[in-house]
Coordinates of C-alpha atoms and ligand atoms in Angstrom, one line a residue:
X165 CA 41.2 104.5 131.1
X166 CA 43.3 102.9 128.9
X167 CA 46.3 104.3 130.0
X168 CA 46.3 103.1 133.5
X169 CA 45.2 99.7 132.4
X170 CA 48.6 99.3 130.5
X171 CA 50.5 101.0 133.7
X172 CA 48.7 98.5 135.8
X173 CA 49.8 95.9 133.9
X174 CA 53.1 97.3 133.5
X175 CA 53.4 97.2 137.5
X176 CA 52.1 94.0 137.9
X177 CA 54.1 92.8 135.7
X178 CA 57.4 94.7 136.9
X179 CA 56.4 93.1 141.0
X180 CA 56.0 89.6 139.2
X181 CA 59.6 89.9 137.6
X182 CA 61.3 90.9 140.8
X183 CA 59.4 88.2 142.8
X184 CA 60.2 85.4 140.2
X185 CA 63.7 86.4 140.2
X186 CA 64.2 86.3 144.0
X187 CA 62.3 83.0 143.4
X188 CA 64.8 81.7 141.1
X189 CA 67.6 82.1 143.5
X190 CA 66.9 79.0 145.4
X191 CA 66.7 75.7 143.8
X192 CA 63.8 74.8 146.1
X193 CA 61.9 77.8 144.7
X194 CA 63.1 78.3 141.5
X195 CA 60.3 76.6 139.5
X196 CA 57.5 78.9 141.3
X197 CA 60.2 81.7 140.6
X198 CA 59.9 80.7 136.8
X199 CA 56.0 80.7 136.5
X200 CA 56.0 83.9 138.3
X201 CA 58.2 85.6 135.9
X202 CA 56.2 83.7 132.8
X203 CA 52.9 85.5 134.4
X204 CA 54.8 88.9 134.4
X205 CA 55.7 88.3 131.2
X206 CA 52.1 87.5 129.6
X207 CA 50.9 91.0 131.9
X208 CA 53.4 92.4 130.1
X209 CA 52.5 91.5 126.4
X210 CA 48.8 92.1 127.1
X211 CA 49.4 95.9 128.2
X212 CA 51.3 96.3 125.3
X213 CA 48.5 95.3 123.2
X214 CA 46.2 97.5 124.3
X215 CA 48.3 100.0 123.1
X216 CA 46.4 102.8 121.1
X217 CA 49.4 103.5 118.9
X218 CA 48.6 100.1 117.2
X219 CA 47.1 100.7 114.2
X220 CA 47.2 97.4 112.9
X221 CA 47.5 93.9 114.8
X222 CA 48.3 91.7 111.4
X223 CA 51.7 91.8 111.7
X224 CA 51.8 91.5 115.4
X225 CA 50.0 88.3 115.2
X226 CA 52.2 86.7 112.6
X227 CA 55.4 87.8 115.8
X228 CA 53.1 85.8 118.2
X229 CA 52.4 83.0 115.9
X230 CA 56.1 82.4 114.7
X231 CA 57.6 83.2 118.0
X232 CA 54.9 80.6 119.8
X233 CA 56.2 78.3 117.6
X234 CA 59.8 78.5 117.5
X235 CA 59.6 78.9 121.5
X236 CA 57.2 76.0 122.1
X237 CA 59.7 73.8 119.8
X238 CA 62.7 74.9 121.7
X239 CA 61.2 73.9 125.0
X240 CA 60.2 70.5 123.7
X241 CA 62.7 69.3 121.4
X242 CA 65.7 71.0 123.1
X243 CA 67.6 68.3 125.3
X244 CA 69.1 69.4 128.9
X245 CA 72.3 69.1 127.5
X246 CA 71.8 71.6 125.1
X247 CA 70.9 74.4 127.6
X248 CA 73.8 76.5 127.5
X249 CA 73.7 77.0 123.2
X250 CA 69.7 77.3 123.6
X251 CA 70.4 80.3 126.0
X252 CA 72.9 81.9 123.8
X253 CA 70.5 81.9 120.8
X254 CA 67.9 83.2 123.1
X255 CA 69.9 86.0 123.9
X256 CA 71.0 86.5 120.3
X257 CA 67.1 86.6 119.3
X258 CA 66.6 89.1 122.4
X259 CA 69.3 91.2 121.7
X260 CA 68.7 91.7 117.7
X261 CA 65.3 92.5 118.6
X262 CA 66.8 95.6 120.6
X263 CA 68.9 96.5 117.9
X264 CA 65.9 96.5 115.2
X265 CA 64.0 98.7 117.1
X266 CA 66.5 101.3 118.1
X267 CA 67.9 100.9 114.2
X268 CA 64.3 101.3 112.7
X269 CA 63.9 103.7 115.2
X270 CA 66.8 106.3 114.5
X271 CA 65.8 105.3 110.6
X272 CA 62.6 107.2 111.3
X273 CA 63.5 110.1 113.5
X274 CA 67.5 110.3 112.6
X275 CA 67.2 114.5 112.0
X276 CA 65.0 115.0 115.1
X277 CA 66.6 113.2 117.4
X278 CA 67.5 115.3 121.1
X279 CA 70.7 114.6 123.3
X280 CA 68.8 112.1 125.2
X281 CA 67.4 110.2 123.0
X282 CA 70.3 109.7 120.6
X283 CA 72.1 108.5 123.5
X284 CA 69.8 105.9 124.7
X285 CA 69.4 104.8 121.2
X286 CA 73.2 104.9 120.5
X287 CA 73.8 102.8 123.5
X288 CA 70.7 100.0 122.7
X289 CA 72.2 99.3 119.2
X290 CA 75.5 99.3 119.7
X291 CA 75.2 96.6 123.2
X292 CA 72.4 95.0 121.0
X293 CA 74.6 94.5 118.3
X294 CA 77.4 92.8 119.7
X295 CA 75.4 91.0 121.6
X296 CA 73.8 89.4 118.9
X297 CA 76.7 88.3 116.5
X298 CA 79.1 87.5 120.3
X299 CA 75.9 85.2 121.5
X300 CA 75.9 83.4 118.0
X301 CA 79.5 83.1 118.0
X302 CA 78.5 81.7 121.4
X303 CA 75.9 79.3 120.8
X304 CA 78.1 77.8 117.6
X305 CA 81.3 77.3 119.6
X306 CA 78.5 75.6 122.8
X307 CA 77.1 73.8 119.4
X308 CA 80.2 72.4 118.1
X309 CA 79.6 74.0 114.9
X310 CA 82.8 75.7 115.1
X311 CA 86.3 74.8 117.3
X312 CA 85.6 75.3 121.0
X313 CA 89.1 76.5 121.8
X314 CA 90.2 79.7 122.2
X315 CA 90.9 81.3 118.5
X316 CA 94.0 84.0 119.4
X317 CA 96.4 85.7 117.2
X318 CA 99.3 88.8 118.0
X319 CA 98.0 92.0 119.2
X320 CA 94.3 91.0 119.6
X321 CA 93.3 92.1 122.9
X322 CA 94.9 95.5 121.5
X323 CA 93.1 95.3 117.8
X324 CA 90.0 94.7 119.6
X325 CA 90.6 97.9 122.1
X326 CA 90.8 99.6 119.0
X327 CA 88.1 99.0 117.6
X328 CA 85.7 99.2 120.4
X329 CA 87.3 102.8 121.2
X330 CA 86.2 103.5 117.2
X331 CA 82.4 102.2 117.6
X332 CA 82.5 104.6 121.2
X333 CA 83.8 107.4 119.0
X334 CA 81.3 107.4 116.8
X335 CA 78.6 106.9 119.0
X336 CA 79.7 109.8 121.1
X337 CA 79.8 111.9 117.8
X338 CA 76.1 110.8 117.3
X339 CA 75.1 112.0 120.2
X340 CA 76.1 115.7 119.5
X341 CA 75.3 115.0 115.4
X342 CA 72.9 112.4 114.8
X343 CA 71.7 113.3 111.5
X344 CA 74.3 111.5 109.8
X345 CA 73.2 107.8 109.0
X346 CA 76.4 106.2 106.6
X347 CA 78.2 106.9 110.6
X348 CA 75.5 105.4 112.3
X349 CA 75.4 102.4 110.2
X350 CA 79.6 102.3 110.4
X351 CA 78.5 102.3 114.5
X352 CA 76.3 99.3 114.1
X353 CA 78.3 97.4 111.9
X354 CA 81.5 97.6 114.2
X355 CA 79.3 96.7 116.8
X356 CA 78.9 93.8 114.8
X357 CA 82.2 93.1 113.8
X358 CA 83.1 93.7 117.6
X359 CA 80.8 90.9 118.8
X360 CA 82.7 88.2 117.2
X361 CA 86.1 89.3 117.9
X362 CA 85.4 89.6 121.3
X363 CA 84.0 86.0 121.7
X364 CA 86.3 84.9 119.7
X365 CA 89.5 84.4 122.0
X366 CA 87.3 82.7 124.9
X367 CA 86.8 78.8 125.5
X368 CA 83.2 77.2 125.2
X369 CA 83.6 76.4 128.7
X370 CA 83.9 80.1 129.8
X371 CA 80.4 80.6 127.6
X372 CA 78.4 81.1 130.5
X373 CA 80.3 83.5 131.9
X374 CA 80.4 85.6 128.3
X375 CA 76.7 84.9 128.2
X376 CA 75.7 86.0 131.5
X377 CA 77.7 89.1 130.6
X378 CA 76.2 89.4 127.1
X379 CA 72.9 88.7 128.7
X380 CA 73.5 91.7 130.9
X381 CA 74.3 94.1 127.7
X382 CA 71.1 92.6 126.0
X383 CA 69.0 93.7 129.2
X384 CA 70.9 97.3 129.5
X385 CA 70.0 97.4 125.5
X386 CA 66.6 96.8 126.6
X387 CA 66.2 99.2 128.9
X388 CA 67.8 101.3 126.7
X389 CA 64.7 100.6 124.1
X390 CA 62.4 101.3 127.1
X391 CA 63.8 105.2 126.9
X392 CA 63.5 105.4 123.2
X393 CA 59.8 103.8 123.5
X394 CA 59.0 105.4 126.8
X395 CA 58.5 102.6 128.0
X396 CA 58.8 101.5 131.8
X397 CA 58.1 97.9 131.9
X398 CA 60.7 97.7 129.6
X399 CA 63.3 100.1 131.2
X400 CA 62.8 98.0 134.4
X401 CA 62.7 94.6 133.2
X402 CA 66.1 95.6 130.9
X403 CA 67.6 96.7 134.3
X404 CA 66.8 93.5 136.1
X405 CA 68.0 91.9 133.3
X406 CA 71.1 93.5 133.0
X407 CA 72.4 93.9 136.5
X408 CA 71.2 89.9 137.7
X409 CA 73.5 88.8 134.2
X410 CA 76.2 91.0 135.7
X411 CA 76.0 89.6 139.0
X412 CA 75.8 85.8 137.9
X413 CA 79.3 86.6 136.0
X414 CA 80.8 88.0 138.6
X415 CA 79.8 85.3 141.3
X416 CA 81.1 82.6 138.1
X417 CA 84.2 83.9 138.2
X418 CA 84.1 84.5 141.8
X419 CA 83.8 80.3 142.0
X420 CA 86.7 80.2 139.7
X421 CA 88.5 82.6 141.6
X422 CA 89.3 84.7 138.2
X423 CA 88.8 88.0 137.3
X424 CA 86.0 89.1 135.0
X425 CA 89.6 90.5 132.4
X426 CA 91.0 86.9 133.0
X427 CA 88.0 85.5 131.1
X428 CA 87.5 87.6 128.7
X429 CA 90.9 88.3 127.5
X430 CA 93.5 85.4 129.1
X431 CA 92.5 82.6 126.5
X432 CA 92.1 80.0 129.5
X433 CA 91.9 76.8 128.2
X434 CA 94.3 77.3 125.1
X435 CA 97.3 74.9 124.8
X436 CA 99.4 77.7 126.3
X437 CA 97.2 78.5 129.6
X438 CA 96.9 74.2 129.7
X439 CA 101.0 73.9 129.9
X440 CA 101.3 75.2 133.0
X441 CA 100.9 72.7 135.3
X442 CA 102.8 70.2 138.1
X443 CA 104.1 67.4 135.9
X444 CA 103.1 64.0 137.9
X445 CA 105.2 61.1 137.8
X446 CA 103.8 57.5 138.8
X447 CA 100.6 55.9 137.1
X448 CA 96.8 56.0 138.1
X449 CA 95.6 52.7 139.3
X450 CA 92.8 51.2 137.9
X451 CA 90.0 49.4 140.0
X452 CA 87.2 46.6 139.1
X453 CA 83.9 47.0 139.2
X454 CA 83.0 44.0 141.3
X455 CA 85.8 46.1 144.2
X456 CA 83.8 48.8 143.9
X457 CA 80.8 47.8 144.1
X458 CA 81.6 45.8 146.9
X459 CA 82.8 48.7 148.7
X460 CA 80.1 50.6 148.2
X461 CA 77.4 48.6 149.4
X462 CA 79.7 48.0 152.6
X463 CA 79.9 52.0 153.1
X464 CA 78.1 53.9 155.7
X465 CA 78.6 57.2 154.2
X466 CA 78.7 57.8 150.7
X467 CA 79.5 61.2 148.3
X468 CA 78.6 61.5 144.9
X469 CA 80.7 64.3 142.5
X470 CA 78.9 64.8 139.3
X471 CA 80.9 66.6 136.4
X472 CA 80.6 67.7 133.3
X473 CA 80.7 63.9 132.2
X474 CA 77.8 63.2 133.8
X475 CA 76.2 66.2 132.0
X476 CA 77.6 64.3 127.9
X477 CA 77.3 60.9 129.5
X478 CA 73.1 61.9 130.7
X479 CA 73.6 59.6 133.8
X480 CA 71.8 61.8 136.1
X481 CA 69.2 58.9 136.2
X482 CA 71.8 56.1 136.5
X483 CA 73.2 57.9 139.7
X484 CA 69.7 58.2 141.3
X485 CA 69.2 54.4 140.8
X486 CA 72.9 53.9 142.0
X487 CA 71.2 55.8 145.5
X488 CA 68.1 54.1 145.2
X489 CA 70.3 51.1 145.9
X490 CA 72.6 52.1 147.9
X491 CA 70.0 53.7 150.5
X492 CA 67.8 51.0 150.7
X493 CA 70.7 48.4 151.9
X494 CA 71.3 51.5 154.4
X495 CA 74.1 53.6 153.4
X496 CA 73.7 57.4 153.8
X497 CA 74.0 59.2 150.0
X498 CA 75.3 62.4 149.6
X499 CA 75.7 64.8 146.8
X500 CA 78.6 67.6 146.4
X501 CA 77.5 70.1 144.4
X502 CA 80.4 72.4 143.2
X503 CA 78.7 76.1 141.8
X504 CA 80.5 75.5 138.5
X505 CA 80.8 72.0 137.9
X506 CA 79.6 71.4 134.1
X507 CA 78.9 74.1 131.7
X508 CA 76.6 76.1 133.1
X509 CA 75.7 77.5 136.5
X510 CA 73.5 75.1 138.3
X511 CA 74.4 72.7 135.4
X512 CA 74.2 69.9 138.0
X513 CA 71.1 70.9 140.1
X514 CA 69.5 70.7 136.5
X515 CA 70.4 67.3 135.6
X516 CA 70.0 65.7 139.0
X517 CA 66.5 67.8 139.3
X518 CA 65.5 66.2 135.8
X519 CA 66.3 62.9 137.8
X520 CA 63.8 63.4 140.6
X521 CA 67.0 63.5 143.3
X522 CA 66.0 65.2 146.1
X523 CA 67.4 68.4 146.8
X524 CA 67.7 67.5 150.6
X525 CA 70.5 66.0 149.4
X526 CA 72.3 67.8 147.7
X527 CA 75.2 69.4 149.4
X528 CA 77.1 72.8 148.4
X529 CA 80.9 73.1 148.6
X530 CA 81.2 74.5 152.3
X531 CA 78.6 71.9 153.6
X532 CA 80.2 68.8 152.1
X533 CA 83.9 69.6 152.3
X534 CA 84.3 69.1 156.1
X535 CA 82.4 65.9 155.5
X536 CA 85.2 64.0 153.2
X537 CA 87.4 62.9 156.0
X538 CA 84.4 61.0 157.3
X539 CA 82.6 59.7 153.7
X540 CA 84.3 56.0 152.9
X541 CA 83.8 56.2 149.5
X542 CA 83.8 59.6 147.2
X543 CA 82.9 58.9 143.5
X544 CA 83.8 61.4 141.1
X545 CA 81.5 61.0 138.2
X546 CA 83.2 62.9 135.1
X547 CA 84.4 65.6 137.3
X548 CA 87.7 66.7 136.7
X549 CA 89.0 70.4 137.5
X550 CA 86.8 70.5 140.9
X551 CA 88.3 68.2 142.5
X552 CA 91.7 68.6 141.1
X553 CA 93.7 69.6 144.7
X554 CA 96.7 71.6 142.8
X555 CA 94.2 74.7 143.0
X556 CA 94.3 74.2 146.9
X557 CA 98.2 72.7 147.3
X558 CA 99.9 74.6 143.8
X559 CA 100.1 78.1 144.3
X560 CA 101.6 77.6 140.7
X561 CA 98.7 76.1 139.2
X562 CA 96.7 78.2 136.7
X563 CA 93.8 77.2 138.9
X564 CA 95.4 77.9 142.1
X565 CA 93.1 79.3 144.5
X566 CA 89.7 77.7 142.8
X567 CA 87.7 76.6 145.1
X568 CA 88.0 72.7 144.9
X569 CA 85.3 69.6 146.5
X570 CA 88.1 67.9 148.8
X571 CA 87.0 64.1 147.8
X572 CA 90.8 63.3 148.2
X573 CA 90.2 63.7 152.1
X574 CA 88.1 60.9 151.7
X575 CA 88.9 57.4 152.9
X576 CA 88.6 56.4 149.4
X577 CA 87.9 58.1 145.9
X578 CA 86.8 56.0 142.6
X579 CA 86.4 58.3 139.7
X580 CA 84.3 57.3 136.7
X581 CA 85.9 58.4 133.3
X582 CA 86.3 57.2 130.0
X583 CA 90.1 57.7 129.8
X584 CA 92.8 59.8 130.6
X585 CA 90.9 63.0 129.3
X586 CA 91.8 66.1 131.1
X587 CA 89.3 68.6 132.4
X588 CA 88.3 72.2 130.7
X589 CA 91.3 73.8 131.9
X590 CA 93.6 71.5 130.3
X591 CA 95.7 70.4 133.3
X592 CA 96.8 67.2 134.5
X593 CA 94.9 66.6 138.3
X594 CA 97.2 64.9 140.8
X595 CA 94.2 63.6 142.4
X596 CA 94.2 60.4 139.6
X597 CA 97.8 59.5 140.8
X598 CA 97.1 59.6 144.6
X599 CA 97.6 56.3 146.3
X600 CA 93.2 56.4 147.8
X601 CA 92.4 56.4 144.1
X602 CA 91.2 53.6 141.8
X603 CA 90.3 54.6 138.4
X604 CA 87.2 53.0 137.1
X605 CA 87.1 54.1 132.9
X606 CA 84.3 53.7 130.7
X607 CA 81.4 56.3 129.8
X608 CA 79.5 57.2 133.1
X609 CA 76.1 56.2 131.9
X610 CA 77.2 52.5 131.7
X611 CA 79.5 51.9 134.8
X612 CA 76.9 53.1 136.6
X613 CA 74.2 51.4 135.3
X614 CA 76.4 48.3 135.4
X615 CA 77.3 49.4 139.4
X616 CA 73.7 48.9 140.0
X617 CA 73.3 45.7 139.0
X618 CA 76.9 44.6 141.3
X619 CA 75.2 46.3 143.9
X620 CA 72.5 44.5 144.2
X621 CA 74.4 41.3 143.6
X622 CA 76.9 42.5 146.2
Ligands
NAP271 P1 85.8 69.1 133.6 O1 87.0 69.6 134.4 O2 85.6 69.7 132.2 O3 86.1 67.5 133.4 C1 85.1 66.7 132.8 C2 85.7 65.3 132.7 O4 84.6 64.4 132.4 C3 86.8 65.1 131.7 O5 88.0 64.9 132.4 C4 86.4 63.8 130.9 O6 87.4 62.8 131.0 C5 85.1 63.3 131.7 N1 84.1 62.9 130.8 C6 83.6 63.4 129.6 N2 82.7 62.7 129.1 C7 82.5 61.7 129.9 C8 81.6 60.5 129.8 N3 80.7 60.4 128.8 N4 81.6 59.6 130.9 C9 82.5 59.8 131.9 N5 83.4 60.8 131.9 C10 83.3 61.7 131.0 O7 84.5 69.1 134.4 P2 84.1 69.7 135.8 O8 85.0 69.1 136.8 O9 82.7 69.7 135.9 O10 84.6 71.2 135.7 C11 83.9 72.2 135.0 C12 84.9 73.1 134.3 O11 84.2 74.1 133.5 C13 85.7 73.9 135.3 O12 87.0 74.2 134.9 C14 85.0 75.3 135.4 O13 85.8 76.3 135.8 C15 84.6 75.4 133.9 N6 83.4 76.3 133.8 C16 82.2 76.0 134.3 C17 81.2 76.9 134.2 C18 79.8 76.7 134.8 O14 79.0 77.6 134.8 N7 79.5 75.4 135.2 C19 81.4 78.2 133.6 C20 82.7 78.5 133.1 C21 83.7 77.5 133.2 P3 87.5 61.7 129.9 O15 87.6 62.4 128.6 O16 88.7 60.9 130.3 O17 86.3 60.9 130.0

């Protein structure tokens, strides 16, 4: 009886995931998507602890209590801004957990072990443990906590091949001989050591792409666990896991148009990926609040472009009042949201969510570009690289061929930054020096704050 109450469970919980993933793909949907997968989540737990293996619940309960509370912390005290470093430690937590078990696991069994088994358990401690020291190295790079540039050296991307060749080595070895633990420890601790060497070389703002990735080892380590524990809801959940983290990187890079290798191993970012770039003579012009407002509140169509700015700056709610204005004196407010604008995917559909903007109007890249050459103002608020038009006009650029929002089609552009600070990728973006640009500087959060009062004035 007991048995198919846990596969029940197991099931409904398995249907729940799939459903509150396919629910997450859509903005408009993604919140029902999330409780979905929460309830799949809680059928999950409570068919594992009906278990009859359990002989003792103590210590399960002190996991429940701690992990409640560290959880429930996190989702209070963490700020939006902070997603991208909350996910990596999330992942790291995930992924260590993998590697316990399948470590504690071969600890018990090691002599005993078949074919099978030592492979799946190979396989979910090795992708456990780089994921766990990689998503650290992750979430202190997202944190600040240590420099955010790609660290390189000579013969890296070759040391590392090395390296991961000798942890695949070994763990083929332990496969066919998996009595013999100093090896299987070596395994895990170059598994490690691989983690943060691989992390390493890659800017903090191509950690989403690495922790979508990472994220897809953790849930193939997880599903690896599943095999060891014979366990289905996690063998499917892993695999979900593993193949939507996959996907997400590849569509990331897709929106970047670079390959998955150009990530992962090309440094972009560094000061020698940043050098590379049309050198721009002529100045940016500078424009007045009081012009811009002016113009604005004169406009019939209007496009907002948030950045990454926005995202430090936390003016999602400034730009909704700046709307709130705007629309009611009758101009029509758009948004253009670019897929990897920020730091994160759907960095922008976060913020602006958090803000109460409706998604109605938001706009993706195809549906707002062909709309530019009729907006009459653009602003560009602390976006940089996606709207810089040398990845559509430079087929030098390092960006070339990055799908770009085309605000400089507009009849006029004002971008809101606090100086002449480039973008992620380092490059200078001839869109500042174009003759329908006015810079406006200052931090975004007060020039727009400060816009909606000259708006109203205006
Ligand atoms: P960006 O190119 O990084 O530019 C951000 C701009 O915001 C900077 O030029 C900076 O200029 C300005 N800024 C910073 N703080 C500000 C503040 N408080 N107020 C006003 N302006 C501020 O940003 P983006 O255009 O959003 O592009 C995102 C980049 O990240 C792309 O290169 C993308 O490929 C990369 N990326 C994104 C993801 C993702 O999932 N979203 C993943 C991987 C990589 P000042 O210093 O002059 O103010």
């Amino acid at each position: 009886m007991k048995i198919y109450f846990i596969e029940i469970s197991y099931l409904l919980a398995s249907i729940l995931f799939i459903f509150g993933l396919k629910g997450m793909s859509h903005p408009e949907t993604a919140k029902r998507g999330m409780h979905l997968a929460e309830f799949g989540m809680l059928m999950a737990i409570i068919g594992t602890l009906v278990h009859q293996e359990i002989v003792s619940y103590t210590w399960i309960l002190a996991g429940l209590a701690i992990g409640s509370f560290v959880g429930v912390a996190m989702g209070l005290w963490v700020p939006m801004t902070a997603m991208p470093q909350r996910t990596a430690l999330s992942h790291a937590f995930g992924a260590f957990a993998a590697a316990l078990v399948g470590i504690s696991e071969y600890y018990r069994h090691a002599g005993h072990l078949g074919t099978i088994e030592m492979s799946a358990l190979g396989f979910e401690v090795m992708l456990g443990s780089l994921t766990t020291t990689g998503s650290l190295l992750a979430f202190a790079k997202l944190q600040g906590l240590v420099r955010g540039q790609p660290m390189t050296y000579r013969g890296q991307n070759v040391f590392n091949m090395i390296l991961l060749a000798a942890t695949i080595v070994i763990f083929v070895y332990l496969i066919f001989v998996p009595g013999s633990m100093p090896l299987f420890f070596t395994m895990a601790g170059l598994a490690f050591l691989f983690g943060i060497l691989l992390v390493m070389p890659i800017g903090s703002a191509d950690m989403p792409v690495v922790m979508a990735l990472l994220n897809s080892y953790a849930g193939l380590a997880s599903a690896a666990t599943g095999f060891v524990l014979s366990n289905n809801v996690l063998i499917i959940a892993g695999t979900l896991d593993g193949f939507s983290g996959f996907i997400l990187s590849i569509l990331m890079c897709r929106a970047m148009n670079r390959s998955i290798t150009n990530v992962l191993f090309g440094a972009f970012g560094s000061a020698a990926t940043a050098q590379v770039g049309t050198d721009h003579q002529g100045s940016m012009r500078e424009v007045g609040l009081e012009d811009i407002a002016t113009q604005l509140a004169y406009a019939h169509k209007v496009v907002f472009v948030p950045g990454y700015g926005l995202a430090t700056a936390q003016a999602q709610h400034a730009v909704r009042e700046l709307a709130d204005v705007l629309e009611k004196r009758g101009v029509t407010v758009k948004y253009g949201i670019h897929p990897v604008a920020g730091r994160m995917p759907g960095h922008m559909n976060v913020l602006l969510a958090e803000a109460n903007v409706p998604y109605s109007s938001l706009y993706e890249l195809e549906q707002i570009n062909p709309e530019f050459p009729t907006t009459d103002v653009s602003v560009v608020i602390g976006a940089n690289d996606v709207v810089n038009p040398d990845a559509r006009d430079n087929p030098s650029s390092p960006i070339a061929g990055m799908p770009i929002l085309e605000v400089d089609r507009s009849k006029s552009v004002v971008v809101l930054k606090r100086g002449q600070g480039k973008g992620f990728s380092g490059l200078e973006n001839p869109l500042f020096f174009k003759p329908v640009t006015g810079m406006l500087y200052g931090d975004a959060k007060d020039t727009l704050t400060r816009l909606v009062q000259a708006v109203q004035h205006a």
